[in-house]
Amino acid sequence: QVQLVESGGGLVQAGGSLRLSCAASRNIFSANVMGWYRQAPGKQRELVARITKGGNTNYVDSVKGRFTISRDIVKNTVYLQMNSLKPEDTADYYCNFEGVNYNSWGQGTQVTVSS
């Protein structure tokens, strides 16, 4: 298992930016896939962005061109840079690591985008 701690959420106006951080308790290369998910009130949790051990990235269509997932190997941290935020991006954001024998989640960080 790996412990994950998210930070960086908050309240921002539409058009603004936030950077979420996910700090891992161990080497991030222990995970095959690192991802950010979000869950809005009354909706199912959805994958927002993911990055593989090899560096390949995928994004949900609604955030393409606005969000960027990245990682810092030295800091064992995965980031989600969110630009041009929209009210529909409002949700709780969760970090997820999938390893060979584990699937770990962080506690979540809240993002609220006001119109």
Coordinates of N, CA and C in Angstrom, one line a residue:
Q1 N 0.8 -1.2 0.0 CA 0.0 0.0 0.0 C 0.9 1.2 0.0
V2 N 0.3 2.3 -0.4 CA 0.9 3.6 -0.3 C -0.1 4.6 0.2
Q3 N 0.4 5.5 1.1 CA -0.5 6.5 1.6 C -0.3 7.8 0.7
L4 N -1.5 8.4 0.4 CA -1.6 9.5 -0.5 C -2.2 10.7 0.2
V5 N -1.7 11.9 0.1 CA -2.2 13.0 0.7 C -2.3 14.1 -0.3
E6 N -3.6 14.5 -0.6 CA -3.9 15.6 -1.6 C -3.9 17.0 -0.9
S7 N -3.6 18.0 -1.6 CA -3.6 19.3 -1.2 C -3.8 20.2 -2.4
G8 N -4.1 21.5 -2.1 CA -4.2 22.5 -3.2 C -5.6 22.9 -3.6
G9 N -6.6 22.2 -3.1 CA -8.0 22.6 -3.5 C -8.3 23.9 -2.9
G10 N -9.5 24.4 -3.3 CA -10.0 25.7 -2.7 C -11.1 26.3 -3.6
L11 N -11.4 27.5 -3.3 CA -12.4 28.3 -4.0 C -11.7 29.2 -5.0
V12 N -12.2 29.2 -6.2 CA -11.6 30.0 -7.3 C -12.7 30.5 -8.2
Q13 N -12.5 31.6 -8.8 CA -13.5 32.1 -9.8 C -13.3 31.4 -11.1
A14 N -14.4 31.4 -11.9 CA -14.3 30.8 -13.2 C -13.2 31.5 -14.0
G15 N -12.4 30.7 -14.8 CA -11.3 31.2 -15.5 C -10.0 31.2 -14.8
G16 N -10.1 30.9 -13.5 CA -8.9 30.8 -12.7 C -8.2 29.5 -12.7
S17 N -7.1 29.4 -11.9 CA -6.3 28.2 -11.9 C -6.0 27.7 -10.5
L18 N -5.8 26.4 -10.4 CA -5.4 25.7 -9.2 C -4.4 24.6 -9.6
R19 N -3.5 24.3 -8.6 CA -2.7 23.1 -8.8 C -2.9 22.2 -7.6
L20 N -3.3 21.0 -7.9 CA -3.5 20.0 -6.9 C -2.2 19.2 -6.8
S21 N -1.9 18.8 -5.6 CA -0.7 18.0 -5.3 C -1.1 16.7 -4.6
C22 N -0.5 15.6 -4.9 CA -0.7 14.3 -4.3 C 0.7 13.8 -3.9
A23 N 0.9 13.8 -2.6 CA 2.2 13.4 -2.0 C 2.1 11.9 -1.6
A24 N 3.0 11.1 -2.1 CA 3.0 9.7 -1.8 C 4.0 9.3 -0.7
S25 N 3.7 8.3 0.0 CA 4.5 7.8 1.1 C 5.7 7.0 0.6
R26 N 5.7 6.6 -0.6 CA 6.8 5.8 -1.2 C 7.1 6.2 -2.6
N27 N 8.1 5.6 -3.2 CA 8.5 5.9 -4.5 C 7.3 5.8 -5.5
I28 N 7.0 6.8 -6.2 CA 5.9 6.8 -7.1 C 6.0 5.7 -8.2
F29 N 7.2 5.3 -8.5 CA 7.3 4.2 -9.5 C 6.9 2.9 -9.0
S30 N 6.4 2.8 -7.7 CA 5.8 1.6 -7.2 C 4.5 1.4 -7.9
A31 N 3.9 2.5 -8.4 CA 2.6 2.4 -9.0 C 2.7 2.3 -10.5
N32 N 1.9 1.5 -11.1 CA 1.8 1.4 -12.6 C 1.1 2.5 -13.2
V33 N 0.1 3.0 -12.5 CA -0.7 4.1 -13.0 C -1.0 5.1 -11.8
M34 N -0.9 6.4 -12.1 CA -1.3 7.4 -11.1 C -2.4 8.3 -11.7
G35 N -3.4 8.5 -11.0 CA -4.5 9.3 -11.6 C -5.2 10.2 -10.6
W36 N -5.9 11.1 -11.2 CA -6.8 12.0 -10.5 C -8.2 11.8 -10.9
Y37 N -9.1 11.6 -9.9 CA -10.5 11.4 -10.1 C -11.3 12.6 -9.5
R38 N -12.5 12.7 -9.8 CA -13.3 13.7 -9.2 C -14.7 13.2 -9.0
Q39 N -15.4 13.7 -8.0 CA -16.8 13.4 -7.8 C -17.6 14.6 -7.4
A40 N -18.5 15.0 -8.2 CA -19.4 16.1 -7.9 C -20.6 15.6 -7.1
P41 N -21.2 16.5 -6.4 CA -22.4 16.1 -5.6 C -23.5 15.4 -6.5
G42 N -23.9 14.2 -6.1 CA -24.9 13.5 -6.8 C -24.5 12.8 -8.1
K43 N -23.2 12.8 -8.3 CA -22.7 12.2 -9.5 C -21.7 11.1 -9.2
Q44 N -21.4 10.2 -10.1 CA -20.4 9.2 -9.9 C -19.0 9.7 -10.0
R45 N -18.1 9.1 -9.4 CA -16.7 9.4 -9.5 C -16.2 9.2 -10.9
E46 N -15.5 10.1 -11.5 CA -15.0 9.9 -12.8 C -13.5 10.2 -12.9
L47 N -12.8 9.5 -13.8 CA -11.4 9.7 -14.0 C -11.2 11.0 -14.8
V48 N -10.3 11.9 -14.2 CA -10.0 13.1 -14.9 C -8.8 13.0 -15.7
A49 N -7.7 12.5 -15.1 CA -6.4 12.4 -15.8 C -5.6 11.3 -15.2
R50 N -4.8 10.7 -16.0 CA -3.9 9.6 -15.5 C -2.6 9.6 -16.2
I51 N -1.6 9.1 -15.5 CA -0.2 9.1 -16.1 C 0.3 7.7 -15.7
T52 N 0.9 7.0 -16.7 CA 1.4 5.7 -16.4 C 2.9 5.8 -16.0
K53 N 3.4 4.7 -15.6 CA 4.8 4.6 -15.2 C 5.7 5.1 -16.3
G54 N 5.3 4.8 -17.5 CA 6.1 5.1 -18.7 C 5.9 6.6 -19.1
G55 N 5.0 7.3 -18.5 CA 4.8 8.7 -18.8 C 3.7 9.0 -19.7
N56 N 2.9 8.0 -20.2 CA 1.8 8.3 -21.0 C 0.7 8.9 -20.2
T57 N 0.0 9.8 -20.8 CA -1.1 10.5 -20.1 C -2.4 10.4 -20.9
N58 N -3.5 10.4 -20.2 CA -4.8 10.4 -20.7 C -5.7 11.4 -19.9
Y59 N -6.6 12.0 -20.6 CA -7.5 13.0 -20.0 C -9.0 12.7 -20.4
V60 N -9.9 13.0 -19.6 CA -11.3 13.0 -19.9 C -11.5 14.2 -20.9
D61 N -12.4 14.0 -21.8 CA -12.5 15.0 -22.9 C -12.8 16.4 -22.3
S62 N -13.6 16.5 -21.3 CA -14.0 17.8 -20.8 C -12.9 18.6 -20.2
V63 N -11.7 18.0 -20.0 CA -10.6 18.8 -19.4 C -9.4 18.9 -20.3
K64 N -9.5 18.3 -21.5 CA -8.4 18.3 -22.4 C -8.1 19.8 -22.8
G65 N -6.8 20.1 -22.8 CA -6.4 21.4 -23.1 C -6.4 22.4 -22.0
R66 N -7.0 22.0 -20.9 CA -7.1 22.9 -19.7 C -6.3 22.3 -18.5
F67 N -6.3 21.0 -18.3 CA -5.7 20.3 -17.2 C -4.4 19.6 -17.7
T68 N -3.4 19.5 -16.8 CA -2.2 18.8 -17.1 C -1.8 18.0 -15.9
I69 N -1.6 16.7 -16.1 CA -1.1 15.9 -15.0 C 0.4 15.7 -15.2
S70 N 1.2 15.8 -14.0 CA 2.6 15.6 -14.1 C 3.1 15.0 -12.8
R71 N 4.4 14.7 -12.8 CA 4.9 14.0 -11.6 C 6.3 14.6 -11.3
D72 N 6.7 14.5 -10.0 CA 8.0 14.9 -9.6 C 8.6 13.6 -8.8
I73 N 9.5 13.0 -9.5 CA 10.0 11.7 -9.0 C 10.8 12.0 -7.7
V74 N 11.5 13.1 -7.6 CA 12.3 13.4 -6.4 C 11.4 13.6 -5.2
K75 N 10.3 14.3 -5.4 CA 9.3 14.7 -4.3 C 8.3 13.6 -4.1
N76 N 8.3 12.6 -5.0 CA 7.2 11.5 -4.9 C 5.8 12.2 -4.9
T77 N 5.6 13.1 -5.8 CA 4.4 13.8 -5.8 C 3.8 13.9 -7.3
V78 N 2.5 13.7 -7.4 CA 1.8 13.9 -8.7 C 1.0 15.1 -8.6
Y79 N 1.0 15.9 -9.7 CA 0.3 17.2 -9.7 C -0.8 17.1 -10.7
L80 N -1.8 18.0 -10.5 CA -2.8 18.3 -11.5 C -3.0 19.8 -11.6
Q81 N -2.4 20.3 -12.7 CA -2.5 21.7 -13.0 C -3.8 22.0 -13.7
M82 N -4.7 22.8 -13.1 CA -6.0 23.1 -13.7 C -6.1 24.5 -14.1
N83 N -6.3 24.8 -15.3 CA -6.4 26.2 -15.8 C -7.8 26.4 -16.4
S84 N -8.1 27.6 -16.6 CA -9.4 27.9 -17.3 C -10.6 27.2 -16.6
L85 N -10.6 27.2 -15.3 CA -11.6 26.4 -14.5 C -13.0 26.9 -14.8
K86 N -13.9 26.0 -14.8 CA -15.3 26.2 -15.0 C -16.1 25.8 -13.8
P87 N -17.3 26.3 -13.7 CA -18.2 25.9 -12.5 C -18.4 24.4 -12.5
E88 N -18.5 23.8 -13.7 CA -18.7 22.4 -13.8 C -17.5 21.5 -13.4
D89 N -16.4 22.2 -13.1 CA -15.2 21.5 -12.5 C -15.3 21.3 -11.0
T90 N -16.3 21.9 -10.4 CA -16.5 21.8 -9.0 C -16.8 20.4 -8.6
A91 N -15.9 19.9 -7.6 CA -16.0 18.5 -7.2 C -15.0 18.3 -6.1
D92 N -15.1 17.1 -5.5 CA -14.0 16.6 -4.7 C -13.0 15.8 -5.6
Y93 N -11.8 16.2 -5.5 CA -10.8 15.5 -6.3 C -9.9 14.5 -5.5
Y94 N -9.7 13.4 -6.1 CA -9.1 12.3 -5.4 C -7.9 11.8 -6.2
C95 N -6.8 11.5 -5.5 CA -5.6 10.9 -6.1 C -5.7 9.4 -6.0
N96 N -5.2 8.7 -7.0 CA -5.3 7.2 -7.0 C -4.0 6.7 -7.6
F97 N -3.5 5.7 -6.8 CA -2.3 4.9 -7.3 C -2.7 3.5 -7.5
E98 N -2.4 2.9 -8.7 CA -2.6 1.5 -8.9 C -1.3 0.8 -9.0
G99 N -1.0 -0.1 -8.1 CA 0.2 -0.9 -8.1 C -0.1 -2.3 -8.5
V100 N 0.9 -3.2 -8.4 CA 0.7 -4.6 -8.7 C -0.2 -5.2 -7.7
N101 N -0.1 -4.9 -6.5 CA -0.8 -5.6 -5.4 C -1.7 -4.6 -4.6
Y102 N -1.9 -3.4 -5.1 CA -2.7 -2.4 -4.3 C -3.3 -1.4 -5.2
N103 N -4.3 -0.8 -4.6 CA -5.1 0.3 -5.2 C -5.4 1.3 -4.1
S104 N -4.6 2.4 -4.1 CA -4.7 3.3 -2.9 C -5.4 4.6 -3.4
W105 N -6.1 5.2 -2.4 CA -6.8 6.5 -2.6 C -6.4 7.5 -1.5
G106 N -6.4 8.7 -1.9 CA -6.2 9.8 -0.9 C -7.5 10.2 -0.3
Q107 N -7.5 11.1 0.6 CA -8.7 11.5 1.3 C -9.5 12.5 0.5
G108 N -9.0 13.1 -0.5 CA -9.7 14.0 -1.4 C -9.4 15.5 -1.0
T109 N -9.6 16.4 -2.0 CA -9.5 17.8 -1.7 C -10.6 18.5 -2.5
Q110 N -11.2 19.4 -1.9 CA -12.4 20.0 -2.5 C -12.0 21.2 -3.4
V111 N -12.6 21.2 -4.6 CA -12.4 22.3 -5.6 C -13.8 22.9 -5.8
T112 N -13.9 24.2 -5.6 CA -15.1 24.9 -5.9 C -14.9 26.1 -6.9
V113 N -15.6 26.1 -8.0 CA -15.4 27.1 -9.0 C -16.6 28.0 -9.0
S114 N -16.5 29.2 -8.7 CA -17.7 30.1 -8.7 C -17.8 30.8 -10.1
S115 N -19.1 31.1 -10.4 CA -19.3 31.7 -11.7 C -19.3 33.2 -11.7

